């Protein structure tokens, strides 16, 4: 009987002292924080020693990105941008370079800039711009994220731009399987850009040779085993739900015992859950640059 009471005290208030459940103590709040920190460190170690195991899968398409971009331009009273095969090749080469040099930035560690990729594709421009995205699962989410960023929105709604190129490429970046989206805008110096012969956008199942570099969207040997964002978010939600149940049980049981208690500990727990829940809801998997 005594052992059962000790076990029950982990989940409900003590039957004599009415002390709150052990799982609601400050010690366990610290343990919860520690477990999340260890989870984050564990993901980093997996990325180092087993690259490609963690990552996200997506259904993003270049066509849908272009469509979403032109919808936003239409809302602003701007003409649509047209697909430029030269800009698409430049975007594909930029994505390939990010995977090859393992970086997430507009400028590569070796000093390559976006304009160099555009020029290398044979596109002579008077205006040009670039938007980047990674770790998104849907095309519409990418466009929404760009539109919520003033600098990226400025690119999408720039009246100078007339043409667009999109690359949607899968690979391993910084140890994690991801989908990179490169969006390049341009206005040619002449009415027709001096570019190599036009080719259509490459479907996901094909490969394209760009400036002697062959890249394939199906180059990954396997799909990622775990999505670290989904694991972290689900673990956080489970923890919040469990703490909510324990707090509710604490309140109901003490009320039935005729004990009324609302201490600073309850306020701390509620604040902790509110902050954690808000962070989880606002946190998004994708990143833009």
Short mmCIF file of C-alpha atoms in Angstrom, two decimals:
data_model
loop_
_atom_site.label_atom_id
_atom_site.label_comp_id
_atom_site.label_asym_id
_atom_site.label_seq_id
_atom_site.Cartn_x
_atom_site.Cartn_y
_atom_site.Cartn_z
CA UNK A 1 0.00 0.00 0.00
CA UNK A 2 2.80 2.39 0.93
CA UNK A 3 4.60 1.66 -2.36
CA UNK A 4 1.41 2.43 -4.30
CA UNK A 5 1.07 5.75 -2.47
CA UNK A 6 4.67 6.65 -3.27
CA UNK A 7 4.10 5.80 -6.91
CA UNK A 8 0.87 7.80 -7.02
CA UNK A 9 2.66 10.85 -5.59
CA UNK A 10 4.61 11.14 -8.84
CA UNK A 11 1.34 12.05 -10.58
CA UNK A 12 -1.05 13.42 -7.92
CA UNK A 13 -0.72 15.49 -4.69
CA UNK A 14 0.54 13.67 -1.59
CA UNK A 15 -2.33 12.00 0.27
CA UNK A 16 -1.30 13.53 3.63
CA UNK A 17 0.81 16.66 3.07
CA UNK A 18 -1.00 17.59 -0.16
CA UNK A 19 2.36 18.42 -1.68
CA UNK A 20 2.03 18.72 -5.47
CA UNK A 21 2.99 15.80 -7.73
CA UNK A 22 6.72 15.18 -8.08
CA UNK A 23 6.50 15.57 -11.86
CA UNK A 24 5.39 19.19 -11.26
CA UNK A 25 8.36 20.08 -9.07
CA UNK A 26 11.05 22.60 -10.01
CA UNK A 27 13.53 19.75 -10.31
CA UNK A 28 11.53 18.17 -13.08
CA UNK A 29 10.99 21.48 -14.87
CA UNK A 30 14.77 21.72 -15.03
CA UNK A 31 14.95 18.14 -16.31
CA UNK A 32 12.43 18.97 -19.07
CA UNK A 33 14.63 21.87 -20.20
CA UNK A 34 17.68 19.61 -20.05
CA UNK A 35 16.02 16.92 -22.15
CA UNK A 36 15.16 19.44 -24.87
CA UNK A 37 18.74 20.71 -24.84
CA UNK A 38 20.05 17.16 -25.16
CA UNK A 39 17.60 16.52 -28.01
CA UNK A 40 18.99 19.54 -29.85
CA UNK A 41 22.59 18.45 -29.23
CA UNK A 42 21.70 14.94 -30.36
CA UNK A 43 20.36 16.26 -33.66
CA UNK A 44 23.57 18.21 -34.21
CA UNK A 45 25.69 15.12 -33.56
CA UNK A 46 23.60 13.04 -35.96
CA UNK A 47 24.06 15.71 -38.64
CA UNK A 48 27.82 15.47 -38.15
CA UNK A 49 28.27 11.70 -37.98
CA UNK A 50 25.31 10.51 -40.06
CA UNK A 51 24.57 13.27 -42.59
CA UNK A 52 21.33 12.87 -44.47
CA UNK A 53 19.53 10.89 -41.76
CA UNK A 54 17.68 13.99 -40.50
CA UNK A 55 15.75 16.31 -42.77
CA UNK A 56 12.44 17.32 -44.31
CA UNK A 57 10.56 16.06 -47.36
CA UNK A 58 8.69 18.47 -49.61
CA UNK A 59 6.26 18.75 -52.49
CA UNK A 60 7.61 22.09 -53.72
CA UNK A 61 7.60 22.73 -57.47
CA UNK A 62 9.16 25.53 -59.50
CA UNK A 63 5.90 26.04 -61.38
CA UNK A 64 3.93 26.64 -58.18
CA UNK A 65 6.55 29.09 -56.89
CA UNK A 66 6.29 31.10 -60.12
CA UNK A 67 2.50 30.98 -59.95
CA UNK A 68 2.45 32.17 -56.34
CA UNK A 69 4.93 34.95 -57.14
CA UNK A 70 2.79 36.25 -60.00
CA UNK A 71 -0.35 36.11 -57.87
CA UNK A 72 1.33 38.46 -55.38
CA UNK A 73 2.50 40.75 -58.19
CA UNK A 74 -1.01 40.83 -59.64
CA UNK A 75 -2.41 41.86 -56.25
CA UNK A 76 0.02 44.79 -56.28
CA UNK A 77 -0.99 45.79 -59.80
CA UNK A 78 2.27 44.63 -61.36
CA UNK A 79 2.75 42.64 -64.56
CA UNK A 80 3.72 38.97 -64.18
CA UNK A 81 7.30 37.83 -64.53
CA UNK A 82 8.09 35.32 -67.27
CA UNK A 83 10.24 32.24 -66.87
CA UNK A 84 13.76 32.72 -68.17
CA UNK A 85 15.63 29.46 -68.90
CA UNK A 86 18.91 31.33 -68.38
CA UNK A 87 17.85 32.52 -64.90
CA UNK A 88 16.61 29.00 -64.12
CA UNK A 89 20.03 27.62 -65.03
CA UNK A 90 21.68 30.26 -62.86
CA UNK A 91 19.39 29.34 -59.94
CA UNK A 92 20.12 25.63 -60.41
CA UNK A 93 23.86 26.29 -60.46
CA UNK A 94 23.55 28.41 -57.29
CA UNK A 95 21.72 25.57 -55.51
CA UNK A 96 24.36 23.09 -56.68
CA UNK A 97 27.10 25.36 -55.38
CA UNK A 98 25.46 25.68 -51.96
CA UNK A 99 25.37 21.89 -51.66
CA UNK A 100 28.93 21.54 -53.02
CA UNK A 101 30.45 24.16 -50.68
CA UNK A 102 28.03 23.36 -47.83
CA UNK A 103 26.81 26.88 -47.05
CA UNK A 104 23.54 28.75 -46.54
CA UNK A 105 24.08 32.33 -47.69
CA UNK A 106 23.87 34.63 -50.69
CA UNK A 107 27.66 34.65 -50.94
CA UNK A 108 29.70 31.42 -51.00
CA UNK A 109 32.77 30.78 -48.82
CA UNK A 110 34.85 30.93 -52.00
CA UNK A 111 33.54 34.42 -52.78
CA UNK A 112 30.91 33.61 -55.42
CA UNK A 113 27.96 36.01 -55.52
CA UNK A 114 24.48 35.66 -57.09
CA UNK A 115 25.34 37.96 -59.98
CA UNK A 116 28.22 35.72 -60.99
CA UNK A 117 25.87 32.76 -61.48
CA UNK A 118 23.51 34.91 -63.54
CA UNK A 119 26.29 36.20 -65.75
CA UNK A 120 27.75 32.71 -66.16
CA UNK A 121 24.37 31.58 -67.54
CA UNK A 122 24.71 34.20 -70.30
CA UNK A 123 22.09 36.54 -68.90
CA UNK A 124 22.95 40.23 -69.34
CA UNK A 125 20.88 42.23 -66.87
CA UNK A 126 20.18 45.77 -65.84
CA UNK A 127 18.43 44.67 -62.62
CA UNK A 128 18.69 41.36 -60.75
CA UNK A 129 17.78 39.89 -57.36
CA UNK A 130 17.74 36.64 -55.39
CA UNK A 131 15.54 35.02 -52.73
CA UNK A 132 16.48 31.78 -50.94
CA UNK A 133 14.49 29.27 -48.89
CA UNK A 134 15.12 25.87 -47.31
CA UNK A 135 13.38 23.26 -45.14
CA UNK A 136 9.86 24.08 -46.37
CA UNK A 137 7.42 21.32 -47.28
CA UNK A 138 5.00 23.25 -49.53
CA UNK A 139 5.37 25.85 -52.29
CA UNK A 140 2.74 28.19 -50.89
CA UNK A 141 4.52 28.30 -47.51
CA UNK A 142 7.69 29.50 -49.24
CA UNK A 143 5.91 32.38 -50.98
CA UNK A 144 4.06 33.34 -47.78
CA UNK A 145 7.34 33.41 -45.83
CA UNK A 146 8.97 35.62 -48.46
CA UNK A 147 5.98 37.98 -48.49
CA UNK A 148 6.16 38.28 -44.69
CA UNK A 149 9.75 39.51 -44.96
CA UNK A 150 10.11 43.15 -46.12
CA UNK A 151 13.32 42.56 -48.09
CA UNK A 152 12.09 39.42 -49.83
CA UNK A 153 8.73 41.04 -50.51
CA UNK A 154 10.56 43.96 -52.10
CA UNK A 155 12.19 41.54 -54.54
CA UNK A 156 8.90 39.85 -55.45
CA UNK A 157 7.12 43.18 -55.96
CA UNK A 158 9.98 44.99 -57.68
CA UNK A 159 8.49 46.67 -60.80
CA UNK A 160 11.87 46.54 -62.56
CA UNK A 161 11.89 42.75 -62.80
CA UNK A 162 10.49 41.14 -65.94
CA UNK A 163 11.79 37.57 -65.75
CA UNK A 164 12.26 34.85 -63.16
CA UNK A 165 14.24 31.65 -62.69
CA UNK A 166 13.53 28.98 -60.07
CA UNK A 167 15.53 26.02 -58.82
CA UNK A 168 14.07 23.45 -56.43
CA UNK A 169 16.84 21.02 -55.49
CA UNK A 170 17.16 18.25 -52.90
CA UNK A 171 20.42 17.42 -51.17
CA UNK A 172 22.34 17.30 -47.91
CA UNK A 173 23.26 20.71 -46.51
CA UNK A 174 25.21 21.04 -43.27
CA UNK A 175 24.46 17.39 -42.49
CA UNK A 176 20.70 17.63 -42.96
CA UNK A 177 18.60 16.51 -45.93
CA UNK A 178 16.73 19.51 -47.26
CA UNK A 179 15.09 21.13 -50.25
CA UNK A 180 16.68 24.37 -51.41
CA UNK A 181 14.63 26.91 -53.32
CA UNK A 182 16.53 29.55 -55.28
CA UNK A 183 14.49 32.36 -56.84
CA UNK A 184 16.28 34.72 -59.21
CA UNK A 185 14.80 37.82 -60.81
CA UNK A 186 16.12 39.86 -63.70
CA UNK A 187 15.53 42.51 -66.29
CA UNK A 188 17.56 41.90 -69.44
CA UNK A 189 19.63 44.68 -70.91
CA UNK A 190 17.95 43.98 -74.26
CA UNK A 191 14.42 42.85 -75.00
CA UNK A 192 15.81 39.33 -75.53
CA UNK A 193 18.53 38.20 -73.12
CA UNK A 194 21.68 36.92 -74.76
CA UNK A 195 21.52 33.44 -73.27
CA UNK A 196 22.24 29.86 -74.38
CA UNK A 197 19.47 27.99 -76.27
CA UNK A 198 16.28 27.77 -74.25
CA UNK A 199 15.46 24.59 -72.37
CA UNK A 200 12.34 23.88 -70.30
CA UNK A 201 12.35 23.70 -66.53
CA UNK A 202 13.64 20.31 -65.46
CA UNK A 203 11.07 17.94 -63.94
CA UNK A 204 11.86 16.42 -60.57
CA UNK A 205 12.68 13.03 -62.11
CA UNK A 206 15.28 14.30 -64.56
CA UNK A 207 18.77 15.76 -64.42
CA UNK A 208 20.39 18.72 -66.13
CA UNK A 209 23.95 19.48 -67.11
CA UNK A 210 24.78 23.07 -66.23
CA UNK A 211 28.18 24.50 -67.19
CA UNK A 212 29.71 21.05 -67.03
CA UNK A 213 28.21 20.25 -63.59
CA UNK A 214 25.62 17.50 -63.49
CA UNK A 215 23.01 17.68 -60.77
CA UNK A 216 20.05 15.40 -60.27
CA UNK A 217 17.02 15.91 -58.05
CA UNK A 218 17.04 12.16 -57.42
CA UNK A 219 20.67 12.06 -56.30
CA UNK A 220 19.78 11.18 -52.70
CA UNK A 221 20.16 7.50 -51.92
CA UNK A 222 17.28 7.57 -49.45
CA UNK A 223 14.70 9.76 -47.78
CA UNK A 224 15.49 11.29 -44.37
CA UNK A 225 14.60 9.04 -41.47
CA UNK A 226 13.53 11.79 -39.05
CA UNK A 227 12.27 15.34 -39.35
CA UNK A 228 13.96 17.15 -36.41
CA UNK A 229 11.42 19.98 -36.47
CA UNK A 230 8.46 17.58 -36.27
CA UNK A 231 10.12 15.53 -33.51
CA UNK A 232 10.88 18.63 -31.42
CA UNK A 233 7.42 20.10 -31.91
CA UNK A 234 5.59 16.86 -31.12
CA UNK A 235 7.76 16.27 -28.03
CA UNK A 236 7.00 19.79 -26.84
CA UNK A 237 3.26 19.40 -27.37
CA UNK A 238 3.23 16.05 -25.55
CA UNK A 239 5.06 17.64 -22.61
CA UNK A 240 2.63 20.57 -22.45
CA UNK A 241 -0.40 18.27 -22.60
CA UNK A 242 1.05 16.04 -19.87
CA UNK A 243 1.76 19.01 -17.59
CA UNK A 244 -1.73 20.38 -18.23
CA UNK A 245 -3.28 17.06 -17.21
CA UNK A 246 -1.16 16.94 -14.04
CA UNK A 247 -2.11 20.50 -13.09
CA UNK A 248 -5.79 19.79 -13.71
CA UNK A 249 -5.56 16.63 -11.61
CA UNK A 250 -3.82 18.61 -8.85
CA UNK A 251 -6.63 21.17 -8.81
CA UNK A 252 -9.48 18.62 -8.88
CA UNK A 253 -8.01 16.30 -6.24
CA UNK A 254 -7.19 19.10 -3.79
CA UNK A 255 -10.65 20.57 -4.25
CA UNK A 256 -12.23 17.22 -3.42
CA UNK A 257 -10.03 17.06 -0.31
CA UNK A 258 -11.24 20.50 0.70
CA UNK A 259 -7.80 22.05 0.16
CA UNK A 260 -7.69 25.29 -1.83
CA UNK A 261 -4.26 26.26 -3.02
CA UNK A 262 -3.01 28.51 -5.78
CA UNK A 263 0.63 29.22 -5.17
CA UNK A 264 3.39 30.90 -7.13
CA UNK A 265 4.32 27.40 -8.31
CA UNK A 266 1.05 27.13 -10.22
CA UNK A 267 1.64 30.51 -11.81
CA UNK A 268 5.17 29.45 -12.80
CA UNK A 269 3.87 26.26 -14.41
CA UNK A 270 1.17 28.11 -16.31
CA UNK A 271 3.67 30.72 -17.48
CA UNK A 272 6.09 28.01 -18.56
CA UNK A 273 3.40 26.22 -20.58
CA UNK A 274 2.14 29.45 -22.13
CA UNK A 275 5.63 30.46 -23.28
CA UNK A 276 6.48 26.97 -24.52
CA UNK A 277 3.16 26.59 -26.34
CA UNK A 278 3.43 29.99 -28.01
CA UNK A 279 7.00 29.24 -29.10
CA UNK A 280 5.96 25.92 -30.63
CA UNK A 281 3.02 27.45 -32.49
CA UNK A 282 5.07 30.36 -33.84
CA UNK A 283 8.09 28.26 -34.71
CA UNK A 284 8.31 27.30 -38.39
CA UNK A 285 10.43 24.65 -40.01
CA UNK A 286 11.48 26.68 -43.03
CA UNK A 287 14.13 29.37 -43.30
CA UNK A 288 14.49 32.19 -45.80
CA UNK A 289 17.43 34.32 -46.77
#
